[in-house]
């Protein structure tokens, strides 16, 4: 087969047949754009994620930096691009402010928000699920978690879209580069204002917790907190919005599951796990080789950019029986959808809880979610895969 281009239109529309062919014929190989190396098999990806001595998280910088931006993106100093020992030190501090109790305390707010937004869907009937439900639901949770003003929702939707696109902007697209630079400036000022407000008036929120944290006399610097908030708000918004969007799309395409989940709400957690496997919100993570190494029988040079295709790993025939069949009763835990090992996503429990609450409200109140588009257009990004719009009609139960 000709060299795969990860951002080609037909690959974005349905990457899974292309991934399957790579697993069969070239499980570790070079692709476009930029001659990156891809890894497609489950076991190879897990081994790579465990081997931080050779495969550095600095590879994620390709998705957070652009040579023409002429300023640092705070996400480039966050947990997602840190290696040991800095990663462990940061994570030990941040873990203290991001506990199971925090997630549990947010559930009543999640449920009230999901109920209110479902009311709105049922009143309007024909909507774009992404801005009208998924974005509003998740920003409400992020605002509650961090203490951000809920009126900033529109700004954060735009900022998130800009920051997710950084790694795919052509170097000659000066207008787009300028827009992203302004986005980073605006978002950083917003975070600085939030920290200044919290230093003068502490509240019961995550930002206050992060400012108060001390572990072995260590504290997070202002830059550390801003970098984490950039990561939390961009990744937390983008991945969970994408998860909710895929849940709605799966229900629209498989209406029998609306009936089953309404009749048996206990099936909802398994449905979410299968959705995470079948359509993972994070399609890929990047690593950088620190030395020449061998993986899957292929020699990788030092300083090679390596793309770990999580979307391929979660459909690996060696790991999952009949992997292209959506089957919530297979009881496969899709933890790899949130990473693995030291970089396992801090927000995994929050995303799963939000997804469960949303599904409980939607399936209880709606009889059908019907797709109102013959063909969907997909975003262009290395890390995530999501429709640009999801027009649906919501039918009451």
Short mmCIF file of C-alpha atoms in Angstrom, two decimals:
data_model
loop_
_atom_site.label_atom_id
_atom_site.label_comp_id
_atom_site.label_asym_id
_atom_site.label_seq_id
_atom_site.Cartn_x
_atom_site.Cartn_y
_atom_site.Cartn_z
CA UNK A 1 0.00 0.00 0.00
CA UNK A 2 1.11 3.62 -0.56
CA UNK A 3 2.33 5.60 2.43
CA UNK A 4 -0.51 6.51 4.77
CA UNK A 5 -1.27 10.18 5.45
CA UNK A 6 -2.89 10.41 8.88
CA UNK A 7 -4.69 13.65 8.03
CA UNK A 8 -6.05 12.62 4.62
CA UNK A 9 -9.81 13.08 4.27
CA UNK A 10 -10.61 9.39 3.75
CA UNK A 11 -8.46 8.42 6.74
CA UNK A 12 -10.16 10.99 8.95
CA UNK A 13 -13.60 9.73 7.89
CA UNK A 14 -12.79 6.12 8.82
CA UNK A 15 -9.22 5.37 9.94
CA UNK A 16 -9.88 1.84 11.16
CA UNK A 17 -9.46 -0.11 7.87
CA UNK A 18 -6.17 1.72 7.32
CA UNK A 19 -5.04 0.87 10.85
CA UNK A 20 -5.97 -2.78 10.32
CA UNK A 21 -3.88 -2.98 7.14
CA UNK A 22 -0.89 -1.49 8.97
CA UNK A 23 -1.26 -4.00 11.82
CA UNK A 24 -1.18 -6.80 9.25
CA UNK A 25 1.58 -5.57 6.95
CA UNK A 26 3.60 -2.78 8.57
CA UNK A 27 2.90 -2.54 12.30
CA UNK A 28 5.80 -0.10 12.79
CA UNK A 29 6.40 2.15 9.78
CA UNK A 30 6.76 5.71 8.54
CA UNK A 31 3.73 7.80 7.50
CA UNK A 32 2.87 11.34 6.49
CA UNK A 33 2.81 14.07 7.56
CA UNK A 34 6.48 14.73 8.36
CA UNK A 35 7.78 11.15 7.99
CA UNK A 36 6.59 10.23 11.47
CA UNK A 37 6.79 6.63 12.66
CA UNK A 38 3.55 4.96 13.69
CA UNK A 39 3.02 2.04 16.06
CA UNK A 40 -0.26 0.17 15.57
CA UNK A 41 -0.32 -3.02 17.67
CA UNK A 42 -1.59 -3.10 21.26
CA UNK A 43 1.38 -4.86 22.86
CA UNK A 44 3.94 -2.66 21.10
CA UNK A 45 2.11 0.50 22.19
CA UNK A 46 1.89 -0.61 25.82
CA UNK A 47 5.60 -1.52 25.81
CA UNK A 48 6.44 1.90 24.36
CA UNK A 49 4.35 3.77 26.94
CA UNK A 50 6.11 1.87 29.73
CA UNK A 51 9.61 2.55 28.39
CA UNK A 52 10.15 6.18 29.37
CA UNK A 53 13.93 5.68 29.27
CA UNK A 54 13.86 5.43 25.46
CA UNK A 55 10.49 6.91 24.43
CA UNK A 56 10.25 10.45 25.77
CA UNK A 57 7.01 12.33 26.35
CA UNK A 58 8.72 15.29 24.76
CA UNK A 59 7.28 13.87 21.55
CA UNK A 60 3.94 15.38 22.53
CA UNK A 61 5.43 18.80 21.79
CA UNK A 62 4.61 18.27 18.11
CA UNK A 63 0.95 18.68 19.04
CA UNK A 64 1.53 21.68 21.32
CA UNK A 65 4.19 23.80 19.62
CA UNK A 66 4.66 25.36 16.20
CA UNK A 67 7.99 26.68 14.92
CA UNK A 68 6.32 29.88 13.70
CA UNK A 69 4.34 30.72 16.87
CA UNK A 70 7.22 32.74 18.30
CA UNK A 71 6.00 32.17 21.84
CA UNK A 72 5.74 29.24 24.24
CA UNK A 73 2.50 27.32 24.60
CA UNK A 74 2.08 26.65 28.36
CA UNK A 75 0.89 23.09 27.59
CA UNK A 76 4.48 22.43 26.49
CA UNK A 77 5.50 22.73 30.16
CA UNK A 78 2.69 20.53 31.48
CA UNK A 79 2.51 16.95 32.72
CA UNK A 80 1.75 15.59 29.27
CA UNK A 81 5.23 16.41 27.94
CA UNK A 82 7.22 15.77 31.14
CA UNK A 83 9.50 12.79 31.75
CA UNK A 84 10.74 11.43 35.10
CA UNK A 85 11.67 12.80 37.54
CA UNK A 86 9.84 16.08 36.77
CA UNK A 87 6.68 14.21 35.77
CA UNK A 88 6.52 12.32 39.06
CA UNK A 89 7.11 15.45 41.11
CA UNK A 90 4.38 17.38 39.30
CA UNK A 91 1.93 14.50 39.38
CA UNK A 92 2.43 13.92 43.12
CA UNK A 93 1.49 17.52 43.77
CA UNK A 94 -1.44 17.71 41.35
CA UNK A 95 -2.89 14.35 42.47
CA UNK A 96 -3.61 15.91 45.86
CA UNK A 97 -6.00 18.39 44.28
CA UNK A 98 -7.68 15.95 41.89
CA UNK A 99 -9.12 13.18 44.01
CA UNK A 100 -12.04 10.76 43.79
CA UNK A 101 -13.80 12.95 46.36
CA UNK A 102 -13.51 15.89 43.96
CA UNK A 103 -15.15 13.90 41.17
CA UNK A 104 -17.90 12.64 43.50
CA UNK A 105 -18.66 16.17 44.67
CA UNK A 106 -19.18 17.27 41.05
CA UNK A 107 -21.76 14.60 40.21
CA UNK A 108 -24.85 16.51 41.47
CA UNK A 109 -23.80 19.48 39.32
CA UNK A 110 -23.23 17.19 36.33
CA UNK A 111 -26.69 15.70 36.74
CA UNK A 112 -28.48 19.04 37.12
CA UNK A 113 -26.67 20.36 34.05
CA UNK A 114 -27.43 17.24 31.98
CA UNK A 115 -31.10 17.41 32.98
CA UNK A 116 -31.35 21.10 32.05
CA UNK A 117 -29.64 20.56 28.69
CA UNK A 118 -31.84 17.53 27.95
CA UNK A 119 -34.89 19.70 28.62
CA UNK A 120 -33.54 22.11 26.00
CA UNK A 121 -32.90 19.31 23.47
CA UNK A 122 -36.44 18.00 23.88
CA UNK A 123 -37.91 21.48 23.51
CA UNK A 124 -35.95 22.25 20.32
CA UNK A 125 -35.96 18.68 18.93
CA UNK A 126 -33.50 19.36 16.03
CA UNK A 127 -30.07 20.49 17.27
CA UNK A 128 -26.34 20.24 16.69
CA UNK A 129 -25.45 17.96 19.59
CA UNK A 130 -21.88 19.24 19.91
CA UNK A 131 -22.40 22.94 20.73
CA UNK A 132 -25.95 22.54 22.04
CA UNK A 133 -25.22 19.75 24.51
CA UNK A 134 -21.68 18.33 24.71
CA UNK A 135 -19.78 21.64 24.83
CA UNK A 136 -22.23 23.24 27.25
CA UNK A 137 -22.26 20.22 29.56
CA UNK A 138 -18.49 19.88 29.79
CA UNK A 139 -17.65 23.56 30.13
CA UNK A 140 -20.14 23.80 32.96
CA UNK A 141 -18.25 21.05 34.79
CA UNK A 142 -14.85 22.62 34.07
CA UNK A 143 -16.09 25.99 35.29
CA UNK A 144 -17.43 24.43 38.48
CA UNK A 145 -14.19 22.50 39.01
CA UNK A 146 -11.83 25.45 38.50
CA UNK A 147 -13.92 28.44 39.49
CA UNK A 148 -13.90 29.96 35.99
CA UNK A 149 -16.70 32.33 35.05
CA UNK A 150 -19.31 30.28 33.11
CA UNK A 151 -19.70 33.22 30.70
CA UNK A 152 -16.28 32.32 29.26
CA UNK A 153 -17.72 29.22 27.56
CA UNK A 154 -17.70 30.69 24.05
CA UNK A 155 -14.10 31.84 24.45
CA UNK A 156 -12.93 28.45 25.68
CA UNK A 157 -14.64 26.60 22.84
CA UNK A 158 -12.69 28.76 20.38
CA UNK A 159 -9.46 28.57 22.38
CA UNK A 160 -9.67 24.79 22.64
CA UNK A 161 -10.23 24.39 18.89
CA UNK A 162 -7.22 26.62 18.21
CA UNK A 163 -4.88 24.84 20.61
CA UNK A 164 -5.85 21.36 19.41
CA UNK A 165 -4.99 22.40 15.84
CA UNK A 166 -1.47 23.70 16.59
CA UNK A 167 0.42 20.67 15.28
CA UNK A 168 -1.42 20.61 11.94
CA UNK A 169 -1.13 24.27 10.83
CA UNK A 170 0.95 24.68 7.63
CA UNK A 171 4.02 26.88 8.26
CA UNK A 172 2.92 29.31 5.53
CA UNK A 173 -0.56 29.87 7.02
CA UNK A 174 0.44 33.09 8.76
CA UNK A 175 -3.13 34.21 9.45
CA UNK A 176 -3.94 30.98 11.30
CA UNK A 177 -0.64 31.10 13.21
CA UNK A 178 -1.49 34.64 14.30
CA UNK A 179 -4.92 33.54 15.51
CA UNK A 180 -3.41 30.75 17.63
CA UNK A 181 -0.78 33.10 19.05
CA UNK A 182 -3.55 35.51 20.12
CA UNK A 183 -5.49 32.60 21.62
CA UNK A 184 -2.54 31.58 23.80
CA UNK A 185 -2.06 35.21 24.90
CA UNK A 186 -5.74 35.59 25.79
CA UNK A 187 -5.97 32.28 27.62
CA UNK A 188 -2.79 32.90 29.59
CA UNK A 189 -4.07 36.30 30.72
CA UNK A 190 -7.33 34.63 31.76
CA UNK A 191 -5.43 32.07 33.85
CA UNK A 192 -3.22 34.75 35.44
CA UNK A 193 -6.31 36.77 36.39
CA UNK A 194 -7.91 33.66 37.90
CA UNK A 195 -4.83 32.92 40.02
CA UNK A 196 -4.63 36.54 41.20
CA UNK A 197 -8.30 36.41 42.20
CA UNK A 198 -7.83 33.16 44.11
CA UNK A 199 -4.79 34.48 45.98
CA UNK A 200 -6.89 37.37 47.26
CA UNK A 201 -10.03 35.28 47.87
CA UNK A 202 -9.75 31.52 48.30
CA UNK A 203 -12.73 29.42 47.19
CA UNK A 204 -13.74 25.77 47.32
CA UNK A 205 -12.33 24.82 43.91
CA UNK A 206 -9.39 23.07 42.26
CA UNK A 207 -7.39 26.24 41.63
CA UNK A 208 -7.45 27.13 45.33
CA UNK A 209 -6.37 23.57 46.15
CA UNK A 210 -3.47 23.78 43.69
CA UNK A 211 -2.29 27.08 45.17
CA UNK A 212 -2.40 25.65 48.71
CA UNK A 213 -0.65 22.36 47.94
CA UNK A 214 2.54 21.41 49.72
CA UNK A 215 4.31 18.05 49.48
CA UNK A 216 7.64 17.70 51.27
CA UNK A 217 7.86 21.51 51.42
CA UNK A 218 7.39 21.71 47.63
CA UNK A 219 4.69 23.75 45.96
CA UNK A 220 3.57 24.35 42.41
CA UNK A 221 4.88 27.52 40.80
CA UNK A 222 2.50 29.88 39.02
CA UNK A 223 3.86 28.56 35.71
CA UNK A 224 3.16 24.98 36.84
CA UNK A 225 -0.43 25.83 37.75
CA UNK A 226 -1.06 27.71 34.49
CA UNK A 227 0.46 24.87 32.46
CA UNK A 228 -1.77 22.34 34.24
CA UNK A 229 -4.87 24.50 33.76
CA UNK A 230 -4.11 24.82 30.05
CA UNK A 231 -3.80 21.04 29.85
CA UNK A 232 -6.87 20.37 32.01
CA UNK A 233 -9.12 22.79 30.22
CA UNK A 234 -8.01 21.95 26.69
CA UNK A 235 -7.68 18.17 27.13
CA UNK A 236 -10.59 17.98 29.58
CA UNK A 237 -12.89 19.86 27.25
CA UNK A 238 -11.79 18.31 23.96
CA UNK A 239 -11.62 14.65 24.99
CA UNK A 240 -14.82 14.56 27.05
CA UNK A 241 -16.79 16.55 24.46
CA UNK A 242 -15.52 14.07 21.87
CA UNK A 243 -16.52 11.13 24.08
CA UNK A 244 -20.06 12.50 24.55
CA UNK A 245 -20.32 13.18 20.81
CA UNK A 246 -19.32 9.62 19.95
CA UNK A 247 -21.80 8.25 22.50
CA UNK A 248 -24.61 10.20 20.83
CA UNK A 249 -23.47 9.13 17.36
CA UNK A 250 -23.29 5.46 18.38
CA UNK A 251 -26.82 5.67 19.82
CA UNK A 252 -28.07 7.35 16.65
CA UNK A 253 -26.60 4.59 14.51
CA UNK A 254 -27.65 1.77 16.86
CA UNK A 255 -31.09 2.76 18.15
CA UNK A 256 -31.65 -0.64 19.78
CA UNK A 257 -29.21 0.48 22.47
CA UNK A 258 -31.41 3.44 23.43
CA UNK A 259 -34.11 0.93 24.34
CA UNK A 260 -31.73 -1.42 26.12
CA UNK A 261 -30.05 1.27 28.20
CA UNK A 262 -33.41 2.76 29.17
CA UNK A 263 -34.63 -0.67 30.27
CA UNK A 264 -31.34 -1.70 31.90
CA UNK A 265 -29.37 1.35 33.16
CA UNK A 266 -26.86 -1.05 34.68
CA UNK A 267 -25.52 -1.62 31.15
CA UNK A 268 -24.41 2.01 30.85
CA UNK A 269 -20.87 1.61 32.31
CA UNK A 270 -20.16 -1.26 29.90
CA UNK A 271 -21.57 0.80 27.03
CA UNK A 272 -19.16 3.62 27.89
CA UNK A 273 -16.16 1.26 28.06
CA UNK A 274 -17.01 -0.18 24.66
CA UNK A 275 -17.44 3.33 23.21
CA UNK A 276 -14.01 4.24 24.57
CA UNK A 277 -12.58 1.17 22.83
CA UNK A 278 -14.56 1.51 19.62
CA UNK A 279 -14.14 5.29 19.14
CA UNK A 280 -11.46 6.51 21.58
CA UNK A 281 -11.51 10.31 22.02
CA UNK A 282 -7.69 10.35 21.98
CA UNK A 283 -6.66 8.61 18.77
CA UNK A 284 -2.92 9.00 19.27
CA UNK A 285 -0.12 10.09 21.57
CA UNK A 286 3.39 11.03 20.51
CA UNK A 287 6.79 10.02 21.81
CA UNK A 288 10.36 10.93 20.86
CA UNK A 289 13.12 8.29 20.78
CA UNK A 290 16.07 9.28 22.96
CA UNK A 291 18.32 6.63 21.39
CA UNK A 292 18.30 4.19 18.51
CA UNK A 293 16.05 1.27 19.41
CA UNK A 294 14.13 -1.68 18.01
CA UNK A 295 10.36 -2.02 18.13
CA UNK A 296 8.27 -4.67 16.41
CA UNK A 297 11.32 -5.88 14.51
CA UNK A 298 12.01 -2.39 13.09
CA UNK A 299 15.02 -0.20 13.91
CA UNK A 300 14.01 3.30 14.96
CA UNK A 301 16.66 6.03 14.83
CA UNK A 302 17.38 8.36 17.73
CA UNK A 303 15.26 11.52 17.81
CA UNK A 304 12.48 9.92 15.75
CA UNK A 305 8.93 11.18 16.21
CA UNK A 306 6.75 8.17 17.08
CA UNK A 307 2.94 8.23 16.92
CA UNK A 308 1.24 5.59 19.06
CA UNK A 309 -2.11 4.93 17.40
CA UNK A 310 -4.38 4.18 20.35
CA UNK A 311 -7.33 3.91 17.96
CA UNK A 312 -5.53 1.03 16.25
CA UNK A 313 -4.45 -0.67 19.48
CA UNK A 314 -8.04 -0.73 20.73
CA UNK A 315 -9.11 -2.61 17.60
CA UNK A 316 -6.17 -5.02 17.61
CA UNK A 317 -7.39 -8.53 16.69
CA UNK A 318 -4.73 -10.03 18.94
CA UNK A 319 -6.32 -8.31 21.94
CA UNK A 320 -10.04 -8.06 21.12
CA UNK A 321 -12.20 -10.67 19.45
CA UNK A 322 -14.09 -9.33 16.41
CA UNK A 323 -12.80 -5.82 17.21
CA UNK A 324 -14.83 -3.94 14.58
CA UNK A 325 -18.10 -5.08 16.19
CA UNK A 326 -19.59 -2.72 18.77
CA UNK A 327 -20.46 -4.95 21.71
CA UNK A 328 -20.99 -3.35 25.14
CA UNK A 329 -21.34 -6.82 26.67
CA UNK A 330 -17.77 -7.86 25.82
CA UNK A 331 -16.72 -6.36 29.19
CA UNK A 332 -13.37 -5.11 27.91
CA UNK A 333 -11.90 -2.35 30.03
CA UNK A 334 -10.68 0.33 27.62
CA UNK A 335 -8.15 1.90 29.97
CA UNK A 336 -5.70 2.43 27.10
CA UNK A 337 -8.09 5.09 25.81
CA UNK A 338 -6.80 7.23 28.70
CA UNK A 339 -3.14 6.29 28.27
CA UNK A 340 -1.09 3.85 30.31
CA UNK A 341 1.36 3.81 33.18
CA UNK A 342 2.78 7.04 34.56
CA UNK A 343 0.85 9.15 32.04
CA UNK A 344 -2.56 7.56 32.66
CA UNK A 345 -5.02 10.44 32.41
CA UNK A 346 -5.78 12.20 35.70
CA UNK A 347 -9.23 13.04 34.39
CA UNK A 348 -10.29 9.49 33.43
CA UNK A 349 -12.66 9.13 36.39
CA UNK A 350 -14.15 12.57 35.74
CA UNK A 351 -14.77 11.73 32.06
CA UNK A 352 -16.35 8.36 32.86
CA UNK A 353 -18.60 9.93 35.51
CA UNK A 354 -19.70 12.70 33.16
CA UNK A 355 -20.43 10.16 30.39
CA UNK A 356 -22.45 7.97 32.76
CA UNK A 357 -24.56 10.86 34.05
CA UNK A 358 -25.22 12.15 30.54
CA UNK A 359 -26.26 8.71 29.26
CA UNK A 360 -28.53 8.16 32.26
CA UNK A 361 -30.35 11.44 31.54
CA UNK A 362 -30.53 11.04 27.75
CA UNK A 363 -31.69 7.42 27.72
CA UNK A 364 -34.25 8.02 30.48
CA UNK A 365 -35.82 11.01 28.76
CA UNK A 366 -35.31 10.36 25.03
CA UNK A 367 -36.68 7.53 22.89
CA UNK A 368 -34.42 8.15 19.92
CA UNK A 369 -31.48 10.25 18.79
CA UNK A 370 -31.78 10.37 15.00
CA UNK A 371 -28.94 11.53 12.77
CA UNK A 372 -29.91 14.35 10.42
CA UNK A 373 -26.91 14.30 8.06
CA UNK A 374 -26.04 11.95 5.22
CA UNK A 375 -22.31 12.49 5.70
CA UNK A 376 -20.27 13.91 8.57
CA UNK A 377 -17.25 16.18 8.26
CA UNK A 378 -14.37 15.38 10.60
CA UNK A 379 -11.81 17.52 12.39
CA UNK A 380 -8.18 17.55 11.26
CA UNK A 381 -5.95 16.78 14.25
CA UNK A 382 -3.31 14.21 15.15
CA UNK A 383 -4.59 13.50 18.65
CA UNK A 384 -8.38 13.49 18.46
CA UNK A 385 -11.10 12.46 16.00
CA UNK A 386 -14.50 14.10 16.21
CA UNK A 387 -17.22 15.29 13.80
CA UNK A 388 -17.22 19.03 13.23
CA UNK A 389 -21.00 18.96 13.68
CA UNK A 390 -23.55 16.36 14.75
CA UNK A 391 -27.04 17.40 13.58
CA UNK A 392 -29.63 15.21 15.26
CA UNK A 393 -33.34 15.08 16.04
CA UNK A 394 -34.16 14.13 19.62
CA UNK A 395 -37.40 12.16 20.07
CA UNK A 396 -38.93 12.16 23.57
CA UNK A 397 -39.51 8.88 25.40
#
